[in-house]
Short mmCIF file of C-alpha atoms in Angstrom, two decimals:
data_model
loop_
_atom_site.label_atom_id
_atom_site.label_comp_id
_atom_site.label_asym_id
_atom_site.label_seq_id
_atom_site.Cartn_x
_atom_site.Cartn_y
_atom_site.Cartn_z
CA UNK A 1 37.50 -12.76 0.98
CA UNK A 2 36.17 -12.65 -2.88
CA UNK A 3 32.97 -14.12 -1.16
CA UNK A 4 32.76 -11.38 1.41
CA UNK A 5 33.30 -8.71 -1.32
CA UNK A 6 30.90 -10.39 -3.64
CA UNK A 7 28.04 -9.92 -0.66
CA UNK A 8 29.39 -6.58 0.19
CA UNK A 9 28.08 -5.28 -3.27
CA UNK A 10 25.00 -7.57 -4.29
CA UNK A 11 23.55 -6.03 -0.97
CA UNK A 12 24.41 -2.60 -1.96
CA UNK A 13 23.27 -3.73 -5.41
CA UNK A 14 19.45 -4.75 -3.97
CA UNK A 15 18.87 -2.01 -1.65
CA UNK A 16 19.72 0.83 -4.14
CA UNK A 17 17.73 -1.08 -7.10
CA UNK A 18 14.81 -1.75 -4.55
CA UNK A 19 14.74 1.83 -2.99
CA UNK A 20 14.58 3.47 -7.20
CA UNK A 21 12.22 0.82 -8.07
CA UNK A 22 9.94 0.94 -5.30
CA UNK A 23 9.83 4.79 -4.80
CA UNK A 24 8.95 4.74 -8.91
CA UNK A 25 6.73 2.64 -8.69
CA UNK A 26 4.36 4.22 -6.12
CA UNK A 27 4.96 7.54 -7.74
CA UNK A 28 3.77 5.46 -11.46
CA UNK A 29 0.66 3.80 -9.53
CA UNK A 30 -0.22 7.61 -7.67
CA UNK A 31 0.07 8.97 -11.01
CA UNK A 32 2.17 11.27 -10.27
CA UNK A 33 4.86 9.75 -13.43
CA UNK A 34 5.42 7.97 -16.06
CA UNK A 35 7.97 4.94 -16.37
CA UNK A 36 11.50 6.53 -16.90
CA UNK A 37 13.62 4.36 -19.37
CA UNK A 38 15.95 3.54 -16.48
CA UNK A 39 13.42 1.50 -14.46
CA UNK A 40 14.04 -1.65 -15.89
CA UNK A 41 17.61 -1.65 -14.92
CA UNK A 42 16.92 -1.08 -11.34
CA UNK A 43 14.19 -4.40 -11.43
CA UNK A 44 17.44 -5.87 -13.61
CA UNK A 45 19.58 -5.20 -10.45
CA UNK A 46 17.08 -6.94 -8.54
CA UNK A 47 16.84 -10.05 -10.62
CA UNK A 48 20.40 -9.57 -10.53
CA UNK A 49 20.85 -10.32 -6.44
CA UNK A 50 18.21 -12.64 -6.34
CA UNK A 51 20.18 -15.20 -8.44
CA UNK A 52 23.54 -14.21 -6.91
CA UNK A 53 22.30 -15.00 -3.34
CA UNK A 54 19.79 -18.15 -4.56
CA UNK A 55 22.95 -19.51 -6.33
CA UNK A 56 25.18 -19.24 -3.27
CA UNK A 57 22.14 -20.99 -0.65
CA UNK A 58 22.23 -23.64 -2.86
CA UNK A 59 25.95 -24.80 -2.93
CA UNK A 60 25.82 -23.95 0.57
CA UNK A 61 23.16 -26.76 0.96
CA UNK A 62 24.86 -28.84 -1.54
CA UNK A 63 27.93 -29.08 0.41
CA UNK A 64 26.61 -29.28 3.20
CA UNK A 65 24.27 -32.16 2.33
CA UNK A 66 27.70 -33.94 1.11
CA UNK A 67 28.83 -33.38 4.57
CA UNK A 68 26.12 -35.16 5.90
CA UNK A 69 25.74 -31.91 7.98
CA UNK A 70 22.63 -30.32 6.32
CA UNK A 71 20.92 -29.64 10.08
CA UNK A 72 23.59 -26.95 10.59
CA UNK A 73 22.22 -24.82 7.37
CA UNK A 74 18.53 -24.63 8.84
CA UNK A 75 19.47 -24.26 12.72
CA UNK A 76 21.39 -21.34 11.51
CA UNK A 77 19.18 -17.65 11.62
CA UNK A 78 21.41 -16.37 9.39
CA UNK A 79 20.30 -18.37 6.46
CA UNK A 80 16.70 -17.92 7.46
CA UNK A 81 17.47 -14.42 6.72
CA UNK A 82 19.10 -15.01 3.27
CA UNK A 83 16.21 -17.13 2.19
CA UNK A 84 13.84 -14.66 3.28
CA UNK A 85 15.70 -11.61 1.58
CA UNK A 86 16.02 -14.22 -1.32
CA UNK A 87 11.83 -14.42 -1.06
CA UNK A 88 10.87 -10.98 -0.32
CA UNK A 89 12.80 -9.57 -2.80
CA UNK A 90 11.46 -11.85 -5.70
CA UNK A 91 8.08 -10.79 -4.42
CA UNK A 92 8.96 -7.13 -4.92
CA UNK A 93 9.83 -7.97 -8.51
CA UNK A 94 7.24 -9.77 -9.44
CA UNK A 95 5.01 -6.91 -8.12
CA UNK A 96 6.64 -4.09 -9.99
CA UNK A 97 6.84 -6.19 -13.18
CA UNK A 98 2.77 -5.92 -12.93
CA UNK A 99 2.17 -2.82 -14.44
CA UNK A 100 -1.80 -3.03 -13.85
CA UNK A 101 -3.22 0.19 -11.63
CA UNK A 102 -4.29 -0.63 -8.51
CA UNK A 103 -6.81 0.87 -5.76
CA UNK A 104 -5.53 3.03 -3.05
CA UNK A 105 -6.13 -0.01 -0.02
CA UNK A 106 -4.01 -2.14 -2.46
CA UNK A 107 -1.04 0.72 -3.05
CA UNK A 108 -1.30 0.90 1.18
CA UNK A 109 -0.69 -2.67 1.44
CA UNK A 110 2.47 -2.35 -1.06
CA UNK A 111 3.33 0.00 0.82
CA UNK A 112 3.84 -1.81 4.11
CA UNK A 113 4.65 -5.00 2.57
CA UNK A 114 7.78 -2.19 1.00
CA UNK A 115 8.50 -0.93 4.45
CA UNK A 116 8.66 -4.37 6.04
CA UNK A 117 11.18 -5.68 2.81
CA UNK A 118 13.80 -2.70 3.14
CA UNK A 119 13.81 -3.53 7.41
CA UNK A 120 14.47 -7.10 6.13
CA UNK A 121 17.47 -5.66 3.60
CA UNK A 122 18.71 -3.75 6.49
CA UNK A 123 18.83 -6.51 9.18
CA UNK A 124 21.11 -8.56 6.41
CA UNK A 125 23.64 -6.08 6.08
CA UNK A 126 23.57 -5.82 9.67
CA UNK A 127 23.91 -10.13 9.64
CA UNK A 128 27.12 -9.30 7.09
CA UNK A 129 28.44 -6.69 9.45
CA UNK A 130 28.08 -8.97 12.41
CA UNK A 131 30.23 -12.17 10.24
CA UNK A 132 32.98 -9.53 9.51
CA UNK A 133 33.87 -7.16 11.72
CA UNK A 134 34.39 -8.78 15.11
CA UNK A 135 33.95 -4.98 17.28
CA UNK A 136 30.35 -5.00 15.67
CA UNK A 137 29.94 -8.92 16.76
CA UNK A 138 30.52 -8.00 20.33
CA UNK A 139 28.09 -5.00 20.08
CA UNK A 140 25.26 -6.98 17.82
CA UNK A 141 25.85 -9.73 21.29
CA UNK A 142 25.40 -7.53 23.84
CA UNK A 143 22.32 -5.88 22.21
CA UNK A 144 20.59 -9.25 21.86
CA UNK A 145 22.02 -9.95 25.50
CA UNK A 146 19.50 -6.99 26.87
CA UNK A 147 16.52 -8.01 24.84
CA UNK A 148 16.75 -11.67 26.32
CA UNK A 149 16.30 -9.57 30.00
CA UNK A 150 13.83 -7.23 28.71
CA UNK A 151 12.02 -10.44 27.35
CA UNK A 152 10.60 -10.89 30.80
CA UNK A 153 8.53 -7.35 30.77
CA UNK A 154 8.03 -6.67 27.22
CA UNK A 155 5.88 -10.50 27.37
CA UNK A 156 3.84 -9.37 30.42
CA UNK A 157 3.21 -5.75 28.59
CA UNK A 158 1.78 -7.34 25.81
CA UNK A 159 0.05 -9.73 27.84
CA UNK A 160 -2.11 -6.68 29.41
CA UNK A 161 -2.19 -5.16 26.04
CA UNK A 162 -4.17 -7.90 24.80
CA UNK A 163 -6.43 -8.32 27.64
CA UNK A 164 -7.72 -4.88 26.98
CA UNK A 165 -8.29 -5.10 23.51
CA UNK A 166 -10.22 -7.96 24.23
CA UNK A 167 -12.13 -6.47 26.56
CA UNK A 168 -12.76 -3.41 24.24
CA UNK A 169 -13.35 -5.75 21.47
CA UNK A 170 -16.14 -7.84 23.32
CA UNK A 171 -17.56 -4.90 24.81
CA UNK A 172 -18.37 -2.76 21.34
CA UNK A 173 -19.35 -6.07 19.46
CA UNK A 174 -22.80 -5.96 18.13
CA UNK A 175 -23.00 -2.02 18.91
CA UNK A 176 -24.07 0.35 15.58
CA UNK A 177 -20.32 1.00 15.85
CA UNK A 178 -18.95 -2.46 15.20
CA UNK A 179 -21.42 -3.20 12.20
CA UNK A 180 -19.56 -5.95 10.85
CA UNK A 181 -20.56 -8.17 13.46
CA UNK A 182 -24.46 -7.35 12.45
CA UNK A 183 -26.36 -10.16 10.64
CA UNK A 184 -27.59 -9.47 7.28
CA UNK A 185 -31.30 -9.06 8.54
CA UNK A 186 -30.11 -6.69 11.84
CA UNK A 187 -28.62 -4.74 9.66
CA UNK A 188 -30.99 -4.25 6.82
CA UNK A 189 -33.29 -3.23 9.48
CA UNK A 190 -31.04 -0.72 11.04
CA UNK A 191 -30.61 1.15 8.02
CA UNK A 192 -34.42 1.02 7.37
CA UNK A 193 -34.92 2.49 10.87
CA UNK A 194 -31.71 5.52 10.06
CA UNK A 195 -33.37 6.19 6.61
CA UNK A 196 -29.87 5.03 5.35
CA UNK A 197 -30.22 6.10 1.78
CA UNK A 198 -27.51 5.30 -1.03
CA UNK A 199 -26.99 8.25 -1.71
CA UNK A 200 -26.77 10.50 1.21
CA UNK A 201 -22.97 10.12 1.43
CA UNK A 202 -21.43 9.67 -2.11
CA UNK A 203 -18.48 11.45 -1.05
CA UNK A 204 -17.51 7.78 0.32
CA UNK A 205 -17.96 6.51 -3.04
CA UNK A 206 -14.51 5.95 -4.85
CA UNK A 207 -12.72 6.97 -1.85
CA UNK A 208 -10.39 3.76 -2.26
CA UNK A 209 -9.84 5.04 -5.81
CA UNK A 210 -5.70 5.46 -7.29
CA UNK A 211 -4.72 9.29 -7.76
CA UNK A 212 -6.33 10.72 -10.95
CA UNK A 213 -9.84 8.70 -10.82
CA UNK A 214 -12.37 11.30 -10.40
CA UNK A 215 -16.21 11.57 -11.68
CA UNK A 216 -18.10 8.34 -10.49
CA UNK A 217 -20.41 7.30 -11.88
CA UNK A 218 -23.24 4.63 -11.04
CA UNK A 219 -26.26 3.21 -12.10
CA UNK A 220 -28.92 3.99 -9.30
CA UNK A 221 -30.41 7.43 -8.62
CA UNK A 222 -28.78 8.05 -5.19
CA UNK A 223 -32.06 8.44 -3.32
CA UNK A 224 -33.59 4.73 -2.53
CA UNK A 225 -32.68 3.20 0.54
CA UNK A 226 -29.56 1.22 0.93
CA UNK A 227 -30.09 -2.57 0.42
CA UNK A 228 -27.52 -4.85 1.58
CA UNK A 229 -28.17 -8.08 -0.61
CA UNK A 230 -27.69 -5.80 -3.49
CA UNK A 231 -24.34 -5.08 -5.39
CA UNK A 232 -23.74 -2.07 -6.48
CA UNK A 233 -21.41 -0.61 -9.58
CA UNK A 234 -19.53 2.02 -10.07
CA UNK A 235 -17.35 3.14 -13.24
CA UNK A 236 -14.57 6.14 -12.72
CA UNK A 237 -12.47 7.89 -15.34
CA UNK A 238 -8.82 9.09 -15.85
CA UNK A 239 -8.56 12.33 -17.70
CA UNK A 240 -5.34 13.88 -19.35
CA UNK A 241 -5.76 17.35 -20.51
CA UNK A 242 -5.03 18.06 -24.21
CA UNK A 243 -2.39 21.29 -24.24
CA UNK A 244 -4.13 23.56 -26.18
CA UNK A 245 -3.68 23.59 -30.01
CA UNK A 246 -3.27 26.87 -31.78
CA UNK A 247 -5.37 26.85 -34.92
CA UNK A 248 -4.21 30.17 -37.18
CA UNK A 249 -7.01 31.04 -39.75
CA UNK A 250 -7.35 33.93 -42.50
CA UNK A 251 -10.82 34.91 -41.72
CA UNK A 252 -11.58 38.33 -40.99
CA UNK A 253 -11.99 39.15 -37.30
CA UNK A 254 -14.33 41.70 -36.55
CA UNK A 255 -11.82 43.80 -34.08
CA UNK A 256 -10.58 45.16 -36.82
CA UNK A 257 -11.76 47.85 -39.30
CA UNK A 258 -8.54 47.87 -41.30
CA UNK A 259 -8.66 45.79 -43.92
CA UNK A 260 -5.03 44.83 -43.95
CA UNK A 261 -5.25 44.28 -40.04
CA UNK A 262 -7.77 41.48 -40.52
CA UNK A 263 -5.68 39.86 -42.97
CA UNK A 264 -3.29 39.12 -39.99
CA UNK A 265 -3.98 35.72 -38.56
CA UNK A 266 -6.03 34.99 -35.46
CA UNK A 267 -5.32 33.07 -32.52
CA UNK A 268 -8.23 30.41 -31.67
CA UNK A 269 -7.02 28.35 -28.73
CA UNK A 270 -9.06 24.97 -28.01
CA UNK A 271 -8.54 22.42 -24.94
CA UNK A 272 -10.00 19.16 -24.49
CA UNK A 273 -9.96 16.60 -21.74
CA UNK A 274 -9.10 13.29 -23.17
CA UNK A 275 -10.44 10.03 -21.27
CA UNK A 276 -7.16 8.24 -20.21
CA UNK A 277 -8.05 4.97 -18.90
CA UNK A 278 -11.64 3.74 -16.91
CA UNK A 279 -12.17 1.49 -13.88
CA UNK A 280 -14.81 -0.49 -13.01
CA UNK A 281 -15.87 -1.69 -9.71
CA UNK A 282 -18.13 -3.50 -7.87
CA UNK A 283 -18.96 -3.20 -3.81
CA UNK A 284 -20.80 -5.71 -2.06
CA UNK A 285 -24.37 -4.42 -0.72
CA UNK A 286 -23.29 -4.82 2.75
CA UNK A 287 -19.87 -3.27 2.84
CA UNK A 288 -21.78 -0.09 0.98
CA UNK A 289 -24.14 0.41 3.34
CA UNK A 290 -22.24 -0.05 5.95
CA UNK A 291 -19.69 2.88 4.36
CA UNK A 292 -23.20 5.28 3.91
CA UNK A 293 -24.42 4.27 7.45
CA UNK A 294 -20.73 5.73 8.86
CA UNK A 295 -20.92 8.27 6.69
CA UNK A 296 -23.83 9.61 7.73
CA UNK A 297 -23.48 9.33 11.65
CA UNK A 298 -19.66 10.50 11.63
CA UNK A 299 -19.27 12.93 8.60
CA UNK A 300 -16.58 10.53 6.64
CA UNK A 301 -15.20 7.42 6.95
CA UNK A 302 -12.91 7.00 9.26
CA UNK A 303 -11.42 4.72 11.97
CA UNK A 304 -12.46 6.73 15.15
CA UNK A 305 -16.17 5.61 13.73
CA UNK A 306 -15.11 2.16 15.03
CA UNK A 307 -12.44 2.36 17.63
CA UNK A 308 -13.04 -1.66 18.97
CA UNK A 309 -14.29 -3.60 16.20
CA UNK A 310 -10.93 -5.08 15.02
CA UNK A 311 -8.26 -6.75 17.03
CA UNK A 312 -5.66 -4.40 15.46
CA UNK A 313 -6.95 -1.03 16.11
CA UNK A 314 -8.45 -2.32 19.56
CA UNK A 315 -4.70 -3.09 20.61
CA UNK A 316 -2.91 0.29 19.17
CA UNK A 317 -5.46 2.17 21.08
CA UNK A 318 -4.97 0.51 24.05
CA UNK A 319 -1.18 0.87 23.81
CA UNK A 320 -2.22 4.84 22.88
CA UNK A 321 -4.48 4.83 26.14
CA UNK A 322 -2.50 2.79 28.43
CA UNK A 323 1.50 4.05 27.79
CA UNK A 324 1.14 6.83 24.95
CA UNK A 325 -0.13 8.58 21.72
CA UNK A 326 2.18 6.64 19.23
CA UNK A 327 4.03 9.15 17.24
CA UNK A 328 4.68 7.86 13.16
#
């Protein structure tokens, strides 16, 4: 029973210190805050599951290895979902603990890898609810008893999923939408033949940039022609804006043509705009151009610009064409 109790509130433990430590942390690397003093005690409650549940795998193995039993530890799902909370959550720690800013693709990518650790945190207390309580056994049973009959269909659906992506995907490769499948040379001269110059979308540029970066800069004038086997620089600044000091002097102000009225101080406020931080970055020649070329034919960068060209999006927007419009 103390065992039971002691899981009962290390999981409570890790999904309240993960769901404060994650949502700060996104809001620290949008720049929307600062790092409140009570931050390190939620990544403390973290550290603090992952060595409750790593200590209790490992007398499980240990006994179980004295049993000469060991095959029953890794035949069991349940552990594979302890070790994997065990893993994901360390992960998550070691993540926060880096307190370097990142670009918005890598913040996305946080953010899924996030989403995809609190399902896992989830699914264990639903593993703890299914060892205790023997009503939510039966129900936990009879849910995985309709999946294994559904297995049947949901195999063959994404069996004709796939075969339409792949047809999408071998149909649009090598198009001027699919770029990425270009050669170096093909495309070099397709941006020759567009007039693809660097500059004739530099919206684009720094558009994977955290909140708060704003005024690229870069070193070419923004009217040659794109060049793929170059690499080109860029350099963006953080600003923080200086509240406004009030400087009181005893100079006489020319509003006044009392004499004792211009002995009363006057109010100069000032502001300034204070360089916070600077990043530097560096995009491949190719990748850029390929960015300007997009820009340029479909007003911004975005995903409709290639609908086929990746075996992702080519199977959500079959599922969207085939069954629905996914709603998030």
């Amino acid at each position: 029973t103390s065992i039971l109790l002691l899981d009962a509130y290390f999981l409570i433990i890790i999904i309240a210190s993960f769901n404060l430590a994650a949502m700060e942390y996104l809001d620290i690397q949008e720049g929307d805050k600062t790092e409140s003093e009570y931050f390190s005690y939620y990544q403390l409650g973290l550290y603090l599951g992952i060595l409750y549940f790593g200590m209790r795998e490992v007398i499980q193995m240990l006994s179980l290895i004295t049993l000469d039993t060991f095959n029953a530890w890794y035949s069991d799902l349940g552990n594979a979902l302890d070790v994997s909370l065990i893993a994901v959550t360390l992960a998550c720690s070691f993540i926060m603990d880096d307190k370097s800013i990142r670009t918005k693709d890598e913040i996305e990518i946080i953010q899924y890898f996030f989403s995809i650790v609190t399902l896992i945190m989830w699914m264990s207390v639903l593993s703890f609810l299914k060892s205790t309580l023997i009503d939510f056994a039966v129900f936990v049973g009879g849910v995985f008893y309709v999946g294994q009959r559904l297995a049947a269909f949901i195999m063959a659906l994404a069996i004709i999923l796939l075969a339409f992506s792949q047809m999408f995907v071998t149909m649009f490769q090598n198009t001027d939408l699919c770029l990425e499948h270009y050669s170096d040379v093909k495309l070099q001269q397709l941006i020759e033949n567009e007039n693809v110059v660097v500059g004739v979308t530099n919206k684009l540029v720094g558009a994977h940039l955290p909140s708060g970066y704003d005024n690229v800069s870069y070193a070419f004038t923004g009217t040659e022609l794109c060049n793929t086997s170059l690499n080109y620089t860029f350099s963006a600044a953080k600003y923080v804006v200086v509240e406004p000091e009030q400087e009181y002097t005893n100079a006489p102000s020319p509003a006044f043509s009392n004499p004792e009225q211009s002995e009363s101080p006057s109010l100069s406020p000032s502001s300034l705009d204070e360089i916070q931080s600077v990043l530097n970055w560096e995009e491949s020649g190719r990748e850029f151009c390929i960015s300007q070329y997009r820009g340029l034919k479909c007003d911004s960068y975005l995903e409709s610009c290639s609908p086929f060209c990746h075996w992702p999006e080519a199977f959500l927007r079959s599922y969207n064409m085939l069954i629905g419009v996914l709603n998030w």
